[in-house]
Amino acid sequence: MKRFARLSAGLSLVTATWFALALVTPVSGASAALDTADASIPVDPVTAIEVHTTADCVRAANQCFFIASANLRTPQGPIGFPDDLWARQTTTLRSTDRNLFLDTDFQAANTRMFKSLRDMEFTTIYFGGGPVEKYRLQGNTWPTDWATGRPKLDADYIVCSHIQVVYAGVNLTTPDACSQTTFD
């Protein structure tokens, strides 16, 4: 009987310890299906060139959506580029899964898509000034398993972009902004 009492007391202590740990240990949230990234380079003390990416994978649609955009950042907020602009934005879609093909569609003027076995690369050329919305590439991707031709929903999805901007005394290239996500 004494033995059972000691065992019961020991189990109670272990149970209480686990319960206390459960109360103070943070619970990890659900994996996010949306990720954004920003990168910038200063033009002068108050102005910077910014590039932004968004990667969003939606399991219900069996596809991922991406956005790559650019703008000037001033003390008043984001603005478009000046009228004498020439810019080349390079956006790359890829995954660390080598058995994945990224079947992709996009919307943007003056854009060319270059396909390869592992990634998709887009080159977008911008001419002249305009609103922030002008400097945007967006599209969707159907991650496909090379072996089966079926949707592959267990791979990661990476969107990286940078932009080279040339106008009146400015010739700068931003660092890459990279978003990475998986299906939720």
mmCIF file with all atom_site columns, C-alpha atoms in Angstrom:
data_model
loop_
_atom_site.group_PDB
_atom_site.id
_atom_site.type_symbol
_atom_site.label_atom_id
_atom_site.label_alt_id
_atom_site.label_comp_id
_atom_site.label_asym_id
_atom_site.label_entity_id
_atom_site.label_seq_id
_atom_site.pdbx_PDB_ins_code
_atom_site.Cartn_x
_atom_site.Cartn_y
_atom_site.Cartn_z
_atom_site.occupancy
_atom_site.B_iso_or_equiv
_atom_site.pdbx_formal_charge
_atom_site.auth_seq_id
_atom_site.auth_comp_id
_atom_site.auth_asym_id
_atom_site.auth_atom_id
_atom_site.pdbx_PDB_model_num
ATOM 1   C CA . MET A 1 1   ? 0.000  0.000  0.000   1.00 0.00 ? 1   MET A CA 1
ATOM 2   C CA . LYS A 1 2   ? 2.869  2.396  0.825   1.00 0.00 ? 2   LYS A CA 1
ATOM 3   C CA . ARG A 1 3   ? 4.395  1.606  -2.517  1.00 0.00 ? 3   ARG A CA 1
ATOM 4   C CA . PHE A 1 4   ? 1.167  2.544  -4.324  1.00 0.00 ? 4   PHE A CA 1
ATOM 5   C CA . ALA A 1 5   ? 0.939  5.808  -2.362  1.00 0.00 ? 5   ALA A CA 1
ATOM 6   C CA . ARG A 1 6   ? 4.520  6.749  -3.374  1.00 0.00 ? 6   ARG A CA 1
ATOM 7   C CA . LEU A 1 7   ? 3.835  5.862  -7.014  1.00 0.00 ? 7   LEU A CA 1
ATOM 8   C CA . SER A 1 8   ? 0.604  7.857  -6.959  1.00 0.00 ? 8   SER A CA 1
ATOM 9   C CA . ALA A 1 9   ? 2.370  10.885 -5.435  1.00 0.00 ? 9   ALA A CA 1
ATOM 10  C CA . GLY A 1 10  ? 5.142  10.651 -8.053  1.00 0.00 ? 10  GLY A CA 1
ATOM 11  C CA . LEU A 1 11  ? 2.647  10.474 -10.911 1.00 0.00 ? 11  LEU A CA 1
ATOM 12  C CA . SER A 1 12  ? 0.758  13.441 -9.483  1.00 0.00 ? 12  SER A CA 1
ATOM 13  C CA . LEU A 1 13  ? 3.984  15.454 -9.373  1.00 0.00 ? 13  LEU A CA 1
ATOM 14  C CA . VAL A 1 14  ? 4.825  14.543 -12.998 1.00 0.00 ? 14  VAL A CA 1
ATOM 15  C CA . THR A 1 15  ? 1.277  15.356 -14.134 1.00 0.00 ? 15  THR A CA 1
ATOM 16  C CA . ALA A 1 16  ? 1.315  18.702 -12.344 1.00 0.00 ? 16  ALA A CA 1
ATOM 17  C CA . THR A 1 17  ? 4.704  19.544 -13.888 1.00 0.00 ? 17  THR A CA 1
ATOM 18  C CA . TRP A 1 18  ? 3.481  18.718 -17.412 1.00 0.00 ? 18  TRP A CA 1
ATOM 19  C CA . PHE A 1 19  ? 0.312  20.722 -16.857 1.00 0.00 ? 19  PHE A CA 1
ATOM 20  C CA . ALA A 1 20  ? 2.312  23.747 -15.651 1.00 0.00 ? 20  ALA A CA 1
ATOM 21  C CA . LEU A 1 21  ? 4.618  23.507 -18.672 1.00 0.00 ? 21  LEU A CA 1
ATOM 22  C CA . ALA A 1 22  ? 1.618  23.319 -21.006 1.00 0.00 ? 22  ALA A CA 1
ATOM 23  C CA . LEU A 1 23  ? 0.246  26.526 -19.528 1.00 0.00 ? 23  LEU A CA 1
ATOM 24  C CA . VAL A 1 24  ? 3.452  28.564 -19.921 1.00 0.00 ? 24  VAL A CA 1
ATOM 25  C CA . THR A 1 25  ? 4.790  27.120 -23.181 1.00 0.00 ? 25  THR A CA 1
ATOM 26  C CA . PRO A 1 26  ? 3.703  29.121 -26.237 1.00 0.00 ? 26  PRO A CA 1
ATOM 27  C CA . VAL A 1 27  ? 1.730  27.171 -28.779 1.00 0.00 ? 27  VAL A CA 1
ATOM 28  C CA . SER A 1 28  ? 2.973  27.440 -32.342 1.00 0.00 ? 28  SER A CA 1
ATOM 29  C CA . GLY A 1 29  ? 0.401  28.884 -34.704 1.00 0.00 ? 29  GLY A CA 1
ATOM 30  C CA . ALA A 1 30  ? -0.792 27.332 -37.891 1.00 0.00 ? 30  ALA A CA 1
ATOM 31  C CA . SER A 1 31  ? 1.664  27.540 -40.744 1.00 0.00 ? 31  SER A CA 1
ATOM 32  C CA . ALA A 1 32  ? 1.099  30.669 -42.757 1.00 0.00 ? 32  ALA A CA 1
ATOM 33  C CA . ALA A 1 33  ? 0.357  30.388 -46.440 1.00 0.00 ? 33  ALA A CA 1
ATOM 34  C CA . LEU A 1 34  ? 1.187  34.053 -47.082 1.00 0.00 ? 34  LEU A CA 1
ATOM 35  C CA . ASP A 1 35  ? 4.590  35.709 -46.866 1.00 0.00 ? 35  ASP A CA 1
ATOM 36  C CA . THR A 1 36  ? 5.756  39.169 -47.903 1.00 0.00 ? 36  THR A CA 1
ATOM 37  C CA . ALA A 1 37  ? 9.206  40.687 -48.212 1.00 0.00 ? 37  ALA A CA 1
ATOM 38  C CA . ASP A 1 38  ? 10.639 44.135 -48.896 1.00 0.00 ? 38  ASP A CA 1
ATOM 39  C CA . ALA A 1 39  ? 14.080 45.377 -49.898 1.00 0.00 ? 39  ALA A CA 1
ATOM 40  C CA . SER A 1 40  ? 15.314 48.890 -50.594 1.00 0.00 ? 40  SER A CA 1
ATOM 41  C CA . ILE A 1 41  ? 18.308 50.984 -51.532 1.00 0.00 ? 41  ILE A CA 1
ATOM 42  C CA . PRO A 1 42  ? 18.667 54.699 -50.763 1.00 0.00 ? 42  PRO A CA 1
ATOM 43  C CA . VAL A 1 43  ? 18.711 57.188 -53.634 1.00 0.00 ? 43  VAL A CA 1
ATOM 44  C CA . ASP A 1 44  ? 19.421 60.195 -51.413 1.00 0.00 ? 44  ASP A CA 1
ATOM 45  C CA . PRO A 1 45  ? 18.903 61.003 -47.705 1.00 0.00 ? 45  PRO A CA 1
ATOM 46  C CA . VAL A 1 46  ? 15.081 61.099 -48.035 1.00 0.00 ? 46  VAL A CA 1
ATOM 47  C CA . THR A 1 47  ? 14.258 58.840 -51.013 1.00 0.00 ? 47  THR A CA 1
ATOM 48  C CA . ALA A 1 48  ? 14.682 55.092 -51.503 1.00 0.00 ? 48  ALA A CA 1
ATOM 49  C CA . ILE A 1 49  ? 13.851 52.587 -54.233 1.00 0.00 ? 49  ILE A CA 1
ATOM 50  C CA . GLU A 1 50  ? 11.790 49.722 -52.832 1.00 0.00 ? 50  GLU A CA 1
ATOM 51  C CA . VAL A 1 51  ? 10.930 46.293 -54.206 1.00 0.00 ? 51  VAL A CA 1
ATOM 52  C CA . HIS A 1 52  ? 8.235  44.076 -52.678 1.00 0.00 ? 52  HIS A CA 1
ATOM 53  C CA . THR A 1 53  ? 7.216  40.433 -53.085 1.00 0.00 ? 53  THR A CA 1
ATOM 54  C CA . THR A 1 54  ? 4.234  38.424 -51.919 1.00 0.00 ? 54  THR A CA 1
ATOM 55  C CA . ALA A 1 55  ? 3.832  34.647 -52.065 1.00 0.00 ? 55  ALA A CA 1
ATOM 56  C CA . ASP A 1 56  ? 0.463  33.121 -51.179 1.00 0.00 ? 56  ASP A CA 1
ATOM 57  C CA . CYS A 1 57  ? -0.409 29.425 -51.562 1.00 0.00 ? 57  CYS A CA 1
ATOM 58  C CA . VAL A 1 58  ? -4.074 28.418 -51.299 1.00 0.00 ? 58  VAL A CA 1
ATOM 59  C CA . ARG A 1 59  ? -4.739 24.717 -50.765 1.00 0.00 ? 59  ARG A CA 1
ATOM 60  C CA . ALA A 1 60  ? -8.422 24.991 -51.748 1.00 0.00 ? 60  ALA A CA 1
ATOM 61  C CA . ALA A 1 61  ? -7.387 26.321 -55.172 1.00 0.00 ? 61  ALA A CA 1
ATOM 62  C CA . ASN A 1 62  ? -4.320 24.040 -55.549 1.00 0.00 ? 62  ASN A CA 1
ATOM 63  C CA . GLN A 1 63  ? -2.298 27.070 -56.617 1.00 0.00 ? 63  GLN A CA 1
ATOM 64  C CA . CYS A 1 64  ? -0.032 29.839 -55.440 1.00 0.00 ? 64  CYS A CA 1
ATOM 65  C CA . PHE A 1 65  ? -0.306 33.533 -56.218 1.00 0.00 ? 65  PHE A CA 1
ATOM 66  C CA . PHE A 1 66  ? 2.577  35.981 -56.476 1.00 0.00 ? 66  PHE A CA 1
ATOM 67  C CA . ILE A 1 67  ? 3.132  39.722 -56.699 1.00 0.00 ? 67  ILE A CA 1
ATOM 68  C CA . ALA A 1 68  ? 6.354  41.624 -57.366 1.00 0.00 ? 68  ALA A CA 1
ATOM 69  C CA . SER A 1 69  ? 6.221  45.410 -57.302 1.00 0.00 ? 69  SER A CA 1
ATOM 70  C CA . ALA A 1 70  ? 8.455  48.466 -56.982 1.00 0.00 ? 70  ALA A CA 1
ATOM 71  C CA . ASN A 1 71  ? 8.147  52.119 -56.029 1.00 0.00 ? 71  ASN A CA 1
ATOM 72  C CA . LEU A 1 72  ? 10.000 55.139 -54.713 1.00 0.00 ? 72  LEU A CA 1
ATOM 73  C CA . ARG A 1 73  ? 9.645  55.770 -50.963 1.00 0.00 ? 73  ARG A CA 1
ATOM 74  C CA . THR A 1 74  ? 9.573  59.429 -49.868 1.00 0.00 ? 74  THR A CA 1
ATOM 75  C CA . PRO A 1 75  ? 8.684  61.042 -46.531 1.00 0.00 ? 75  PRO A CA 1
ATOM 76  C CA . GLN A 1 76  ? 5.128  61.334 -47.896 1.00 0.00 ? 76  GLN A CA 1
ATOM 77  C CA . GLY A 1 77  ? 4.967  57.576 -48.595 1.00 0.00 ? 77  GLY A CA 1
ATOM 78  C CA . PRO A 1 78  ? 5.278  55.393 -51.708 1.00 0.00 ? 78  PRO A CA 1
ATOM 79  C CA . ILE A 1 79  ? 5.129  57.106 -55.097 1.00 0.00 ? 79  ILE A CA 1
ATOM 80  C CA . GLY A 1 80  ? 5.671  56.103 -58.729 1.00 0.00 ? 80  GLY A CA 1
ATOM 81  C CA . PHE A 1 81  ? 8.797  56.842 -60.714 1.00 0.00 ? 81  PHE A CA 1
ATOM 82  C CA . PRO A 1 82  ? 9.710  59.994 -62.726 1.00 0.00 ? 82  PRO A CA 1
ATOM 83  C CA . ASP A 1 83  ? 8.916  60.423 -66.426 1.00 0.00 ? 83  ASP A CA 1
ATOM 84  C CA . ASP A 1 84  ? 12.478 59.734 -67.654 1.00 0.00 ? 84  ASP A CA 1
ATOM 85  C CA . LEU A 1 85  ? 12.551 56.237 -66.074 1.00 0.00 ? 85  LEU A CA 1
ATOM 86  C CA . TRP A 1 86  ? 13.925 53.069 -67.607 1.00 0.00 ? 86  TRP A CA 1
ATOM 87  C CA . ALA A 1 87  ? 13.843 50.035 -65.298 1.00 0.00 ? 87  ALA A CA 1
ATOM 88  C CA . ARG A 1 88  ? 14.295 46.279 -65.491 1.00 0.00 ? 88  ARG A CA 1
ATOM 89  C CA . GLN A 1 89  ? 12.725 44.123 -62.807 1.00 0.00 ? 89  GLN A CA 1
ATOM 90  C CA . THR A 1 90  ? 13.742 40.472 -62.531 1.00 0.00 ? 90  THR A CA 1
ATOM 91  C CA . THR A 1 91  ? 11.411 38.123 -60.665 1.00 0.00 ? 91  THR A CA 1
ATOM 92  C CA . THR A 1 92  ? 12.169 34.449 -60.023 1.00 0.00 ? 92  THR A CA 1
ATOM 93  C CA . LEU A 1 93  ? 9.794  31.729 -58.850 1.00 0.00 ? 93  LEU A CA 1
ATOM 94  C CA . ARG A 1 94  ? 11.365 28.569 -57.465 1.00 0.00 ? 94  ARG A CA 1
ATOM 95  C CA . SER A 1 95  ? 11.167 25.791 -54.892 1.00 0.00 ? 95  SER A CA 1
ATOM 96  C CA . THR A 1 96  ? 13.690 23.703 -52.990 1.00 0.00 ? 96  THR A CA 1
ATOM 97  C CA . ASP A 1 97  ? 11.778 20.592 -54.143 1.00 0.00 ? 97  ASP A CA 1
ATOM 98  C CA . ARG A 1 98  ? 13.580 19.198 -57.198 1.00 0.00 ? 98  ARG A CA 1
ATOM 99  C CA . ASN A 1 99  ? 10.539 17.171 -58.295 1.00 0.00 ? 99  ASN A CA 1
ATOM 100 C CA . LEU A 1 100 ? 8.396  20.245 -58.830 1.00 0.00 ? 100 LEU A CA 1
ATOM 101 C CA . PHE A 1 101 ? 7.409  22.037 -62.028 1.00 0.00 ? 101 PHE A CA 1
ATOM 102 C CA . LEU A 1 102 ? 5.972  25.538 -61.603 1.00 0.00 ? 102 LEU A CA 1
ATOM 103 C CA . ASP A 1 103 ? 3.273  25.877 -64.258 1.00 0.00 ? 103 ASP A CA 1
ATOM 104 C CA . THR A 1 104 ? 2.772  29.659 -64.225 1.00 0.00 ? 104 THR A CA 1
ATOM 105 C CA . ASP A 1 105 ? 0.644  32.411 -65.719 1.00 0.00 ? 105 ASP A CA 1
ATOM 106 C CA . PHE A 1 106 ? 1.189  36.169 -65.262 1.00 0.00 ? 106 PHE A CA 1
ATOM 107 C CA . GLN A 1 107 ? -0.179 39.636 -65.957 1.00 0.00 ? 107 GLN A CA 1
ATOM 108 C CA . ALA A 1 108 ? 2.131  42.588 -66.683 1.00 0.00 ? 108 ALA A CA 1
ATOM 109 C CA . ALA A 1 109 ? 2.973  44.698 -69.710 1.00 0.00 ? 109 ALA A CA 1
ATOM 110 C CA . ASN A 1 110 ? 6.447  44.414 -71.280 1.00 0.00 ? 110 ASN A CA 1
ATOM 111 C CA . THR A 1 111 ? 7.179  41.128 -69.479 1.00 0.00 ? 111 THR A CA 1
ATOM 112 C CA . ARG A 1 112 ? 8.848  37.994 -70.777 1.00 0.00 ? 112 ARG A CA 1
ATOM 113 C CA . MET A 1 113 ? 8.772  34.619 -69.017 1.00 0.00 ? 113 MET A CA 1
ATOM 114 C CA . PHE A 1 114 ? 11.781 32.300 -69.189 1.00 0.00 ? 114 PHE A CA 1
ATOM 115 C CA . LYS A 1 115 ? 11.052 28.695 -68.223 1.00 0.00 ? 115 LYS A CA 1
ATOM 116 C CA . SER A 1 116 ? 13.537 26.158 -66.969 1.00 0.00 ? 116 SER A CA 1
ATOM 117 C CA . LEU A 1 117 ? 13.344 22.772 -65.277 1.00 0.00 ? 117 LEU A CA 1
ATOM 118 C CA . ARG A 1 118 ? 13.622 24.241 -61.786 1.00 0.00 ? 118 ARG A CA 1
ATOM 119 C CA . ASP A 1 119 ? 12.368 27.823 -61.833 1.00 0.00 ? 119 ASP A CA 1
ATOM 120 C CA . MET A 1 120 ? 10.554 30.524 -63.760 1.00 0.00 ? 120 MET A CA 1
ATOM 121 C CA . GLU A 1 121 ? 12.127 33.897 -64.390 1.00 0.00 ? 121 GLU A CA 1
ATOM 122 C CA . PHE A 1 122 ? 10.352 37.041 -65.512 1.00 0.00 ? 122 PHE A CA 1
ATOM 123 C CA . THR A 1 123 ? 11.951 40.165 -66.923 1.00 0.00 ? 123 THR A CA 1
ATOM 124 C CA . THR A 1 124 ? 9.734  43.232 -66.884 1.00 0.00 ? 124 THR A CA 1
ATOM 125 C CA . ILE A 1 125 ? 10.833 46.477 -68.570 1.00 0.00 ? 125 ILE A CA 1
ATOM 126 C CA . TYR A 1 126 ? 9.284  49.752 -67.439 1.00 0.00 ? 126 TYR A CA 1
ATOM 127 C CA . PHE A 1 127 ? 9.397  52.987 -69.429 1.00 0.00 ? 127 PHE A CA 1
ATOM 128 C CA . GLY A 1 128 ? 8.374  56.392 -68.099 1.00 0.00 ? 128 GLY A CA 1
ATOM 129 C CA . GLY A 1 129 ? 6.616  57.609 -65.016 1.00 0.00 ? 129 GLY A CA 1
ATOM 130 C CA . GLY A 1 130 ? 3.287  56.654 -63.599 1.00 0.00 ? 130 GLY A CA 1
ATOM 131 C CA . PRO A 1 131 ? 1.420  55.623 -60.482 1.00 0.00 ? 131 PRO A CA 1
ATOM 132 C CA . VAL A 1 132 ? 2.669  52.927 -58.111 1.00 0.00 ? 132 VAL A CA 1
ATOM 133 C CA . GLU A 1 133 ? 0.269  50.377 -59.637 1.00 0.00 ? 133 GLU A CA 1
ATOM 134 C CA . LYS A 1 134 ? 2.112  50.584 -62.987 1.00 0.00 ? 134 LYS A CA 1
ATOM 135 C CA . TYR A 1 135 ? 5.209  48.874 -61.549 1.00 0.00 ? 135 TYR A CA 1
ATOM 136 C CA . ARG A 1 136 ? 3.662  45.530 -60.657 1.00 0.00 ? 136 ARG A CA 1
ATOM 137 C CA . LEU A 1 137 ? 3.866  41.933 -61.882 1.00 0.00 ? 137 LEU A CA 1
ATOM 138 C CA . GLN A 1 138 ? 1.347  39.419 -60.634 1.00 0.00 ? 138 GLN A CA 1
ATOM 139 C CA . GLY A 1 139 ? 0.360  35.898 -61.482 1.00 0.00 ? 139 GLY A CA 1
ATOM 140 C CA . ASN A 1 140 ? -0.450 32.427 -60.316 1.00 0.00 ? 140 ASN A CA 1
ATOM 141 C CA . THR A 1 141 ? 1.350  29.105 -60.230 1.00 0.00 ? 141 THR A CA 1
ATOM 142 C CA . TRP A 1 142 ? 0.148  25.518 -60.210 1.00 0.00 ? 142 TRP A CA 1
ATOM 143 C CA . PRO A 1 143 ? 2.884  23.481 -58.461 1.00 0.00 ? 143 PRO A CA 1
ATOM 144 C CA . THR A 1 144 ? 2.987  20.193 -60.367 1.00 0.00 ? 144 THR A CA 1
ATOM 145 C CA . ASP A 1 145 ? 4.773  16.938 -59.557 1.00 0.00 ? 145 ASP A CA 1
ATOM 146 C CA . TRP A 1 146 ? 7.105  16.013 -62.438 1.00 0.00 ? 146 TRP A CA 1
ATOM 147 C CA . ALA A 1 147 ? 6.507  12.278 -61.968 1.00 0.00 ? 147 ALA A CA 1
ATOM 148 C CA . THR A 1 148 ? 2.712  12.237 -61.769 1.00 0.00 ? 148 THR A CA 1
ATOM 149 C CA . GLY A 1 149 ? 1.533  15.502 -63.339 1.00 0.00 ? 149 GLY A CA 1
ATOM 150 C CA . ARG A 1 150 ? -0.688 16.037 -60.302 1.00 0.00 ? 150 ARG A CA 1
ATOM 151 C CA . PRO A 1 151 ? -0.759 19.054 -57.973 1.00 0.00 ? 151 PRO A CA 1
ATOM 152 C CA . LYS A 1 152 ? 2.118  18.985 -55.480 1.00 0.00 ? 152 LYS A CA 1
ATOM 153 C CA . LEU A 1 153 ? 0.969  20.620 -52.284 1.00 0.00 ? 153 LEU A CA 1
ATOM 154 C CA . ASP A 1 154 ? 3.811  19.657 -49.940 1.00 0.00 ? 154 ASP A CA 1
ATOM 155 C CA . ALA A 1 155 ? 6.566  21.800 -51.488 1.00 0.00 ? 155 ALA A CA 1
ATOM 156 C CA . ASP A 1 156 ? 7.706  25.292 -50.621 1.00 0.00 ? 156 ASP A CA 1
ATOM 157 C CA . TYR A 1 157 ? 7.213  28.259 -52.955 1.00 0.00 ? 157 TYR A CA 1
ATOM 158 C CA . ILE A 1 158 ? 9.737  31.085 -53.221 1.00 0.00 ? 158 ILE A CA 1
ATOM 159 C CA . VAL A 1 159 ? 9.317  34.449 -54.982 1.00 0.00 ? 159 VAL A CA 1
ATOM 160 C CA . CYS A 1 160 ? 12.384 36.722 -55.320 1.00 0.00 ? 160 CYS A CA 1
ATOM 161 C CA . SER A 1 161 ? 12.643 40.045 -57.130 1.00 0.00 ? 161 SER A CA 1
ATOM 162 C CA . HIS A 1 162 ? 15.005 42.965 -57.641 1.00 0.00 ? 162 HIS A CA 1
ATOM 163 C CA . ILE A 1 163 ? 14.865 46.023 -59.886 1.00 0.00 ? 163 ILE A CA 1
ATOM 164 C CA . GLN A 1 164 ? 17.432 48.137 -61.711 1.00 0.00 ? 164 GLN A CA 1
ATOM 165 C CA . VAL A 1 165 ? 16.231 51.747 -61.949 1.00 0.00 ? 165 VAL A CA 1
ATOM 166 C CA . VAL A 1 166 ? 17.731 54.406 -64.241 1.00 0.00 ? 166 VAL A CA 1
ATOM 167 C CA . TYR A 1 167 ? 16.599 58.036 -64.370 1.00 0.00 ? 167 TYR A CA 1
ATOM 168 C CA . ALA A 1 168 ? 18.222 61.545 -64.191 1.00 0.00 ? 168 ALA A CA 1
ATOM 169 C CA . GLY A 1 169 ? 21.527 60.792 -62.478 1.00 0.00 ? 169 GLY A CA 1
ATOM 170 C CA . VAL A 1 170 ? 20.324 57.581 -60.804 1.00 0.00 ? 170 VAL A CA 1
ATOM 171 C CA . ASN A 1 171 ? 21.387 54.071 -61.778 1.00 0.00 ? 171 ASN A CA 1
ATOM 172 C CA . LEU A 1 172 ? 20.727 51.694 -58.872 1.00 0.00 ? 172 LEU A CA 1
ATOM 173 C CA . THR A 1 173 ? 19.803 48.062 -58.348 1.00 0.00 ? 173 THR A CA 1
ATOM 174 C CA . THR A 1 174 ? 17.959 46.920 -55.232 1.00 0.00 ? 174 THR A CA 1
ATOM 175 C CA . PRO A 1 175 ? 18.873 43.801 -53.289 1.00 0.00 ? 175 PRO A CA 1
ATOM 176 C CA . ASP A 1 176 ? 16.523 40.833 -53.669 1.00 0.00 ? 176 ASP A CA 1
ATOM 177 C CA . ALA A 1 177 ? 13.273 40.720 -51.741 1.00 0.00 ? 177 ALA A CA 1
ATOM 178 C CA . CYS A 1 178 ? 12.317 37.067 -51.248 1.00 0.00 ? 178 CYS A CA 1
ATOM 179 C CA . SER A 1 179 ? 9.031  35.631 -49.939 1.00 0.00 ? 179 SER A CA 1
ATOM 180 C CA . GLN A 1 180 ? 8.767  31.957 -49.058 1.00 0.00 ? 180 GLN A CA 1
ATOM 181 C CA . THR A 1 181 ? 5.705  29.959 -48.097 1.00 0.00 ? 181 THR A CA 1
ATOM 182 C CA . THR A 1 182 ? 4.000  26.577 -48.288 1.00 0.00 ? 182 THR A CA 1
ATOM 183 C CA . PHE A 1 183 ? 0.388  25.476 -48.593 1.00 0.00 ? 183 PHE A CA 1
ATOM 184 C CA . ASP A 1 184 ? -1.477 26.032 -45.323 1.00 0.00 ? 184 ASP A CA 1
#
